[in-house]
């Protein structure tokens, strides 16, 4: 693998925790717990390769429809994991950032994420972007609303609206678009993830379930990425 051709931003749809647990004869929450190790592996690999941004789809705006016990367990798991991992994140010089609507997230979980973001805010290495209660369509609608509000208030003229001005009103403002988007578990769709931002991302799908996704799995995705030609609509 050529280190010089490492993507600046990798995004991952971490799919398959529930199916992994089912194959193991365990409750779904056991799959989510097992998936934490895969997140740790991905972070470590990105730090080693000097990737600038890693965005993980941790909980979508549609995931609230899952069984109440599972959702409650996931929210508690976030609190538990953050408390254990924040020291390691600081040692790795990783900065944590959140995208998504935090207002609907339970107070304890919200506080844990806010504390983690504050604790890692001064780090200058990898930025770990956690998509929490996030949905691409909802984020686009919210950006449209901000554009309309700015237009009404006189802070923006409709004629000045372009792609850059619109992107600046998304929750991902300031974050470069993903170069490589990975989805595990064999599904081949975006599932409302980074719909605007992934316009020219290279898509990589693997049958591996997320808890089985290792450092070697990520490196394999990068090797394939490096073999592609990114033309952005050109020749």
PDB file of C-alpha atoms in Angstrom:
ATOM      1  CA  UNK A   1       0.000   0.000   0.000  1.00  0.00           C
ATOM      2  CA  UNK A   2       1.291   3.461  -0.946  1.00  0.00           C
ATOM      3  CA  UNK A   3       1.213   5.667   2.150  1.00  0.00           C
ATOM      4  CA  UNK A   4       1.244   8.831   0.019  1.00  0.00           C
ATOM      5  CA  UNK A   5      -2.113   7.913  -1.525  1.00  0.00           C
ATOM      6  CA  UNK A   6      -3.990   7.482   1.747  1.00  0.00           C
ATOM      7  CA  UNK A   7      -7.428   9.145   1.713  1.00  0.00           C
ATOM      8  CA  UNK A   8      -7.750  12.279   3.787  1.00  0.00           C
ATOM      9  CA  UNK A   9     -11.224  11.316   5.001  1.00  0.00           C
ATOM     10  CA  UNK A  10     -12.661   7.826   5.487  1.00  0.00           C
ATOM     11  CA  UNK A  11     -16.329   7.306   6.371  1.00  0.00           C
ATOM     12  CA  UNK A  12     -17.728   3.999   7.607  1.00  0.00           C
ATOM     13  CA  UNK A  13     -21.252   2.589   7.860  1.00  0.00           C
ATOM     14  CA  UNK A  14     -20.702   0.073  10.643  1.00  0.00           C
ATOM     15  CA  UNK A  15     -23.354  -2.488   9.754  1.00  0.00           C
ATOM     16  CA  UNK A  16     -23.938  -6.048  10.944  1.00  0.00           C
ATOM     17  CA  UNK A  17     -23.730  -5.972  14.735  1.00  0.00           C
ATOM     18  CA  UNK A  18     -27.155  -7.533  15.142  1.00  0.00           C
ATOM     19  CA  UNK A  19     -26.508 -10.293  12.613  1.00  0.00           C
ATOM     20  CA  UNK A  20     -23.156 -11.024  14.220  1.00  0.00           C
ATOM     21  CA  UNK A  21     -24.868 -11.467  17.592  1.00  0.00           C
ATOM     22  CA  UNK A  22     -27.542 -13.701  16.081  1.00  0.00           C
ATOM     23  CA  UNK A  23     -24.923 -15.990  14.552  1.00  0.00           C
ATOM     24  CA  UNK A  24     -23.285 -16.215  17.969  1.00  0.00           C
ATOM     25  CA  UNK A  25     -26.620 -17.013  19.630  1.00  0.00           C
ATOM     26  CA  UNK A  26     -26.371 -13.814  21.676  1.00  0.00           C
ATOM     27  CA  UNK A  27     -28.654 -10.786  22.193  1.00  0.00           C
ATOM     28  CA  UNK A  28     -28.267  -7.908  19.740  1.00  0.00           C
ATOM     29  CA  UNK A  29     -26.581  -5.685  22.310  1.00  0.00           C
ATOM     30  CA  UNK A  30     -23.711  -8.190  22.478  1.00  0.00           C
ATOM     31  CA  UNK A  31     -23.055  -7.408  18.819  1.00  0.00           C
ATOM     32  CA  UNK A  32     -22.884  -3.694  19.533  1.00  0.00           C
ATOM     33  CA  UNK A  33     -20.426  -4.350  22.362  1.00  0.00           C
ATOM     34  CA  UNK A  34     -18.315  -6.535  20.071  1.00  0.00           C
ATOM     35  CA  UNK A  35     -18.332  -3.753  17.486  1.00  0.00           C
ATOM     36  CA  UNK A  36     -16.473  -1.446  19.880  1.00  0.00           C
ATOM     37  CA  UNK A  37     -13.262  -3.392  19.277  1.00  0.00           C
ATOM     38  CA  UNK A  38     -13.641  -2.852  15.532  1.00  0.00           C
ATOM     39  CA  UNK A  39     -14.002   0.890  16.091  1.00  0.00           C
ATOM     40  CA  UNK A  40     -10.829   0.829  18.166  1.00  0.00           C
ATOM     41  CA  UNK A  41      -9.011  -1.028  15.361  1.00  0.00           C
ATOM     42  CA  UNK A  42     -10.196   1.453  12.736  1.00  0.00           C
ATOM     43  CA  UNK A  43      -9.108   4.434  14.836  1.00  0.00           C
ATOM     44  CA  UNK A  44      -5.694   2.914  15.457  1.00  0.00           C
ATOM     45  CA  UNK A  45      -5.155   2.177  11.764  1.00  0.00           C
ATOM     46  CA  UNK A  46      -6.206   5.687  10.742  1.00  0.00           C
ATOM     47  CA  UNK A  47      -3.861   7.206  13.322  1.00  0.00           C
ATOM     48  CA  UNK A  48      -1.007   5.044  12.055  1.00  0.00           C
ATOM     49  CA  UNK A  49      -1.689   5.978   8.425  1.00  0.00           C
ATOM     50  CA  UNK A  50      -2.111   9.672   9.278  1.00  0.00           C
ATOM     51  CA  UNK A  51      -5.668   9.877   7.964  1.00  0.00           C
ATOM     52  CA  UNK A  52      -7.082  13.299   8.848  1.00  0.00           C
ATOM     53  CA  UNK A  53     -10.752  12.386   9.363  1.00  0.00           C
ATOM     54  CA  UNK A  54     -12.649   9.214  10.222  1.00  0.00           C
ATOM     55  CA  UNK A  55     -16.448   9.469  10.319  1.00  0.00           C
ATOM     56  CA  UNK A  56     -18.427   6.601  11.831  1.00  0.00           C
ATOM     57  CA  UNK A  57     -22.189   6.142  11.525  1.00  0.00           C
ATOM     58  CA  UNK A  58     -22.861   5.218  15.138  1.00  0.00           C
ATOM     59  CA  UNK A  59     -26.623   5.842  15.403  1.00  0.00           C
ATOM     60  CA  UNK A  60     -28.916   7.070  12.653  1.00  0.00           C
ATOM     61  CA  UNK A  61     -32.049   9.171  13.001  1.00  0.00           C
ATOM     62  CA  UNK A  62     -33.982   6.059  11.913  1.00  0.00           C
ATOM     63  CA  UNK A  63     -32.468   3.784  14.562  1.00  0.00           C
ATOM     64  CA  UNK A  64     -34.949   5.022  17.179  1.00  0.00           C
ATOM     65  CA  UNK A  65     -37.447   2.606  15.621  1.00  0.00           C
ATOM     66  CA  UNK A  66     -35.467  -0.358  16.960  1.00  0.00           C
ATOM     67  CA  UNK A  67     -36.700  -2.194  20.088  1.00  0.00           C
ATOM     68  CA  UNK A  68     -36.664   0.090  23.120  1.00  0.00           C
ATOM     69  CA  UNK A  69     -34.372  -2.165  25.138  1.00  0.00           C
ATOM     70  CA  UNK A  70     -31.812  -2.221  22.337  1.00  0.00           C
ATOM     71  CA  UNK A  71     -31.843   1.569  21.976  1.00  0.00           C
ATOM     72  CA  UNK A  72     -31.540   2.031  25.716  1.00  0.00           C
ATOM     73  CA  UNK A  73     -28.650  -0.424  25.775  1.00  0.00           C
ATOM     74  CA  UNK A  74     -26.849   1.372  22.945  1.00  0.00           C
ATOM     75  CA  UNK A  75     -27.167   4.731  24.686  1.00  0.00           C
ATOM     76  CA  UNK A  76     -25.785   3.267  27.906  1.00  0.00           C
ATOM     77  CA  UNK A  77     -22.999   1.571  25.959  1.00  0.00           C
ATOM     78  CA  UNK A  78     -21.931   4.944  24.556  1.00  0.00           C
ATOM     79  CA  UNK A  79     -21.508   6.286  28.102  1.00  0.00           C
ATOM     80  CA  UNK A  80     -19.537   3.225  29.203  1.00  0.00           C
ATOM     81  CA  UNK A  81     -17.248   3.188  26.167  1.00  0.00           C
ATOM     82  CA  UNK A  82     -16.477   6.903  26.226  1.00  0.00           C
ATOM     83  CA  UNK A  83     -15.472   6.752  29.879  1.00  0.00           C
ATOM     84  CA  UNK A  84     -13.034   3.922  29.096  1.00  0.00           C
ATOM     85  CA  UNK A  85     -11.665   5.204  25.802  1.00  0.00           C
ATOM     86  CA  UNK A  86     -11.121   8.934  26.357  1.00  0.00           C
ATOM     87  CA  UNK A  87      -7.654   8.425  27.850  1.00  0.00           C
ATOM     88  CA  UNK A  88      -6.547   6.325  24.883  1.00  0.00           C
ATOM     89  CA  UNK A  89      -7.993   8.876  22.463  1.00  0.00           C
ATOM     90  CA  UNK A  90      -5.938  11.603  24.100  1.00  0.00           C
ATOM     91  CA  UNK A  91      -2.810   9.449  24.006  1.00  0.00           C
ATOM     92  CA  UNK A  92      -3.398   8.926  20.282  1.00  0.00           C
ATOM     93  CA  UNK A  93      -3.925  12.687  19.789  1.00  0.00           C
ATOM     94  CA  UNK A  94      -7.471  12.041  18.466  1.00  0.00           C
ATOM     95  CA  UNK A  95     -10.044  14.834  18.503  1.00  0.00           C
ATOM     96  CA  UNK A  96     -13.710  13.818  18.755  1.00  0.00           C
ATOM     97  CA  UNK A  97     -16.444  15.766  16.975  1.00  0.00           C
ATOM     98  CA  UNK A  98     -20.184  15.066  16.797  1.00  0.00           C
ATOM     99  CA  UNK A  99     -22.613  15.563  13.915  1.00  0.00           C
ATOM    100  CA  UNK A 100     -26.345  14.989  14.263  1.00  0.00           C
ATOM    101  CA  UNK A 101     -29.225  16.200  16.406  1.00  0.00           C
ATOM    102  CA  UNK A 102     -28.113  15.811  19.998  1.00  0.00           C
ATOM    103  CA  UNK A 103     -31.331  17.265  21.419  1.00  0.00           C
ATOM    104  CA  UNK A 104     -33.109  13.891  21.276  1.00  0.00           C
ATOM    105  CA  UNK A 105     -30.211  11.962  22.826  1.00  0.00           C
ATOM    106  CA  UNK A 106     -30.584  10.993  26.519  1.00  0.00           C
ATOM    107  CA  UNK A 107     -28.984  13.478  28.894  1.00  0.00           C
ATOM    108  CA  UNK A 108     -26.333  11.070  30.253  1.00  0.00           C
ATOM    109  CA  UNK A 109     -25.257  10.058  26.763  1.00  0.00           C
ATOM    110  CA  UNK A 110     -25.223  13.655  25.560  1.00  0.00           C
ATOM    111  CA  UNK A 111     -23.134  14.696  28.551  1.00  0.00           C
ATOM    112  CA  UNK A 112     -20.668  11.840  27.964  1.00  0.00           C
ATOM    113  CA  UNK A 113     -20.138  12.891  24.350  1.00  0.00           C
ATOM    114  CA  UNK A 114     -19.860  16.572  25.249  1.00  0.00           C
ATOM    115  CA  UNK A 115     -17.278  15.742  27.919  1.00  0.00           C
ATOM    116  CA  UNK A 116     -15.303  13.612  25.462  1.00  0.00           C
ATOM    117  CA  UNK A 117     -15.348  16.360  22.834  1.00  0.00           C
ATOM    118  CA  UNK A 118     -14.176  18.914  25.398  1.00  0.00           C
ATOM    119  CA  UNK A 119     -11.444  16.601  26.703  1.00  0.00           C
ATOM    120  CA  UNK A 120     -10.042  15.966  23.227  1.00  0.00           C
ATOM    121  CA  UNK A 121     -10.648  19.412  21.719  1.00  0.00           C
ATOM    122  CA  UNK A 122      -6.982  20.448  21.746  1.00  0.00           C
ATOM    123  CA  UNK A 123      -5.723  17.297  20.006  1.00  0.00           C
ATOM    124  CA  UNK A 124      -4.269  17.835  16.553  1.00  0.00           C
ATOM    125  CA  UNK A 125      -4.161  14.375  14.994  1.00  0.00           C
ATOM    126  CA  UNK A 126      -7.029  12.326  13.604  1.00  0.00           C
ATOM    127  CA  UNK A 127     -10.484  13.883  13.911  1.00  0.00           C
ATOM    128  CA  UNK A 128     -13.015  11.202  14.809  1.00  0.00           C
ATOM    129  CA  UNK A 129     -16.430  12.387  13.646  1.00  0.00           C
ATOM    130  CA  UNK A 130     -19.239  10.493  15.345  1.00  0.00           C
ATOM    131  CA  UNK A 131     -22.580  10.639  13.522  1.00  0.00           C
ATOM    132  CA  UNK A 132     -25.117  10.394  16.337  1.00  0.00           C
ATOM    133  CA  UNK A 133     -28.861  10.681  15.704  1.00  0.00           C
ATOM    134  CA  UNK A 134     -27.781  11.735  12.229  1.00  0.00           C
ATOM    135  CA  UNK A 135     -29.587  11.523   8.911  1.00  0.00           C
ATOM    136  CA  UNK A 136     -28.403  12.988   5.624  1.00  0.00           C
ATOM    137  CA  UNK A 137     -31.823  14.120   4.459  1.00  0.00           C
ATOM    138  CA  UNK A 138     -32.567  15.794   7.768  1.00  0.00           C
ATOM    139  CA  UNK A 139     -29.226  17.570   7.675  1.00  0.00           C
ATOM    140  CA  UNK A 140     -29.920  18.858   4.171  1.00  0.00           C
ATOM    141  CA  UNK A 141     -33.355  20.114   5.213  1.00  0.00           C
ATOM    142  CA  UNK A 142     -31.815  21.850   8.231  1.00  0.00           C
ATOM    143  CA  UNK A 143     -29.252  23.518   5.946  1.00  0.00           C
ATOM    144  CA  UNK A 144     -32.040  24.712   3.633  1.00  0.00           C
ATOM    145  CA  UNK A 145     -33.825  26.149   6.667  1.00  0.00           C
ATOM    146  CA  UNK A 146     -30.663  28.023   7.695  1.00  0.00           C
ATOM    147  CA  UNK A 147     -30.333  29.420   4.174  1.00  0.00           C
ATOM    148  CA  UNK A 148     -33.922  30.652   4.271  1.00  0.00           C
ATOM    149  CA  UNK A 149     -33.450  32.210   7.714  1.00  0.00           C
ATOM    150  CA  UNK A 150     -30.264  33.962   6.580  1.00  0.00           C
ATOM    151  CA  UNK A 151     -32.042  35.242   3.490  1.00  0.00           C
ATOM    152  CA  UNK A 152     -34.986  36.600   5.496  1.00  0.00           C
ATOM    153  CA  UNK A 153     -32.646  38.260   8.001  1.00  0.00           C
ATOM    154  CA  UNK A 154     -30.641  39.833   5.202  1.00  0.00           C
ATOM    155  CA  UNK A 155     -27.451  37.920   5.966  1.00  0.00           C
ATOM    156  CA  UNK A 156     -27.476  36.200   2.592  1.00  0.00           C
ATOM    157  CA  UNK A 157     -28.835  37.141  -0.816  1.00  0.00           C
ATOM    158  CA  UNK A 158     -30.487  34.286  -2.742  1.00  0.00           C
ATOM    159  CA  UNK A 159     -28.222  35.001  -5.708  1.00  0.00           C
ATOM    160  CA  UNK A 160     -25.163  34.349  -3.552  1.00  0.00           C
ATOM    161  CA  UNK A 161     -26.226  30.809  -2.679  1.00  0.00           C
ATOM    162  CA  UNK A 162     -23.836  28.308  -4.233  1.00  0.00           C
ATOM    163  CA  UNK A 163     -22.570  24.861  -3.314  1.00  0.00           C
ATOM    164  CA  UNK A 164     -19.919  26.235  -0.963  1.00  0.00           C
ATOM    165  CA  UNK A 165     -22.395  28.458   0.889  1.00  0.00           C
ATOM    166  CA  UNK A 166     -24.834  25.578   1.231  1.00  0.00           C
ATOM    167  CA  UNK A 167     -22.164  23.147   2.466  1.00  0.00           C
ATOM    168  CA  UNK A 168     -21.147  25.704   5.089  1.00  0.00           C
ATOM    169  CA  UNK A 169     -24.610  25.313   6.636  1.00  0.00           C
ATOM    170  CA  UNK A 170     -24.485  21.521   6.930  1.00  0.00           C
ATOM    171  CA  UNK A 171     -23.456  19.899  10.211  1.00  0.00           C
ATOM    172  CA  UNK A 172     -20.289  18.748   8.409  1.00  0.00           C
ATOM    173  CA  UNK A 173     -19.167  22.331   7.709  1.00  0.00           C
ATOM    174  CA  UNK A 174     -15.393  22.519   7.821  1.00  0.00           C
ATOM    175  CA  UNK A 175     -14.972  18.773   7.332  1.00  0.00           C
ATOM    176  CA  UNK A 176     -13.653  17.685   3.913  1.00  0.00           C
ATOM    177  CA  UNK A 177     -15.871  15.379   1.877  1.00  0.00           C
ATOM    178  CA  UNK A 178     -15.084  11.679   2.347  1.00  0.00           C
ATOM    179  CA  UNK A 179     -12.710  10.173  -0.158  1.00  0.00           C
ATOM    180  CA  UNK A 180     -13.596   6.594   0.743  1.00  0.00           C
ATOM    181  CA  UNK A 181     -16.893   5.337   2.151  1.00  0.00           C
ATOM    182  CA  UNK A 182     -16.917   1.796   3.530  1.00  0.00           C
ATOM    183  CA  UNK A 183     -19.981  -0.289   4.373  1.00  0.00           C
ATOM    184  CA  UNK A 184     -19.804  -3.653   6.068  1.00  0.00           C
ATOM    185  CA  UNK A 185     -22.243  -6.620   6.172  1.00  0.00           C
ATOM    186  CA  UNK A 186     -22.843  -6.950   2.442  1.00  0.00           C
ATOM    187  CA  UNK A 187     -25.485  -4.250   2.124  1.00  0.00           C
ATOM    188  CA  UNK A 188     -24.877  -1.838  -0.749  1.00  0.00           C
ATOM    189  CA  UNK A 189     -26.662   1.406   0.011  1.00  0.00           C
ATOM    190  CA  UNK A 190     -25.933   4.704   1.780  1.00  0.00           C
ATOM    191  CA  UNK A 191     -28.818   4.473   4.251  1.00  0.00           C
ATOM    192  CA  UNK A 192     -29.175   8.244   4.585  1.00  0.00           C
ATOM    193  CA  UNK A 193     -25.493   8.754   5.437  1.00  0.00           C
ATOM    194  CA  UNK A 194     -23.564  11.814   4.162  1.00  0.00           C
ATOM    195  CA  UNK A 195     -25.811  12.140   1.116  1.00  0.00           C
ATOM    196  CA  UNK A 196     -24.456  15.527   0.052  1.00  0.00           C
ATOM    197  CA  UNK A 197     -20.875  14.888   1.102  1.00  0.00           C
ATOM    198  CA  UNK A 198     -20.470  11.465  -0.544  1.00  0.00           C
ATOM    199  CA  UNK A 199     -21.202  12.718  -4.069  1.00  0.00           C
ATOM    200  CA  UNK A 200     -17.740  11.693  -5.301  1.00  0.00           C
ATOM    201  CA  UNK A 201     -16.640   9.291  -2.584  1.00  0.00           C
ATOM    202  CA  UNK A 202     -15.256   5.935  -3.636  1.00  0.00           C
ATOM    203  CA  UNK A 203     -17.639   3.273  -2.306  1.00  0.00           C
ATOM    204  CA  UNK A 204     -16.333   0.022  -0.859  1.00  0.00           C
ATOM    205  CA  UNK A 205     -18.628  -2.801   0.238  1.00  0.00           C
ATOM    206  CA  UNK A 206     -17.590  -5.889   2.156  1.00  0.00           C
ATOM    207  CA  UNK A 207     -19.514  -8.930   3.355  1.00  0.00           C
ATOM    208  CA  UNK A 208     -17.729  -8.826   6.708  1.00  0.00           C
ATOM    209  CA  UNK A 209     -19.957  -7.984   9.651  1.00  0.00           C
ATOM    210  CA  UNK A 210     -18.764  -4.971  11.581  1.00  0.00           C
ATOM    211  CA  UNK A 211     -17.445  -6.807  14.682  1.00  0.00           C
ATOM    212  CA  UNK A 212     -15.229  -8.872  12.352  1.00  0.00           C
ATOM    213  CA  UNK A 213     -13.842  -5.801  10.568  1.00  0.00           C
ATOM    214  CA  UNK A 214     -10.164  -5.600  11.505  1.00  0.00           C
ATOM    215  CA  UNK A 215      -7.152  -3.425  10.799  1.00  0.00           C
ATOM    216  CA  UNK A 216      -6.342  -5.771   7.906  1.00  0.00           C
ATOM    217  CA  UNK A 217      -9.871  -5.302   6.565  1.00  0.00           C
ATOM    218  CA  UNK A 218      -9.371  -1.541   6.503  1.00  0.00           C
ATOM    219  CA  UNK A 219      -6.013  -1.906   4.789  1.00  0.00           C
ATOM    220  CA  UNK A 220      -7.624  -4.107   2.140  1.00  0.00           C
ATOM    221  CA  UNK A 221     -10.200  -1.376   1.484  1.00  0.00           C
ATOM    222  CA  UNK A 222      -7.396   1.172   1.146  1.00  0.00           C
ATOM    223  CA  UNK A 223      -5.507  -1.004  -1.324  1.00  0.00           C
ATOM    224  CA  UNK A 224      -8.598  -1.177  -3.538  1.00  0.00           C
ATOM    225  CA  UNK A 225      -9.118   2.570  -3.162  1.00  0.00           C
ATOM    226  CA  UNK A 226      -5.563   3.198  -4.312  1.00  0.00           C
ATOM    227  CA  UNK A 227      -6.190   1.133  -7.425  1.00  0.00           C
ATOM    228  CA  UNK A 228      -9.064   3.315  -8.559  1.00  0.00           C
ATOM    229  CA  UNK A 229      -8.924   6.413 -10.750  1.00  0.00           C
ATOM    230  CA  UNK A 230     -10.824   9.371  -9.323  1.00  0.00           C
ATOM    231  CA  UNK A 231     -11.942  11.551 -12.242  1.00  0.00           C
ATOM    232  CA  UNK A 232     -14.697  13.608 -10.595  1.00  0.00           C
ATOM    233  CA  UNK A 233     -16.779  13.511 -13.739  1.00  0.00           C
ATOM    234  CA  UNK A 234     -13.855  14.246 -16.035  1.00  0.00           C
ATOM    235  CA  UNK A 235     -12.138  12.089 -18.615  1.00  0.00           C
TER     236      UNK A 235
END
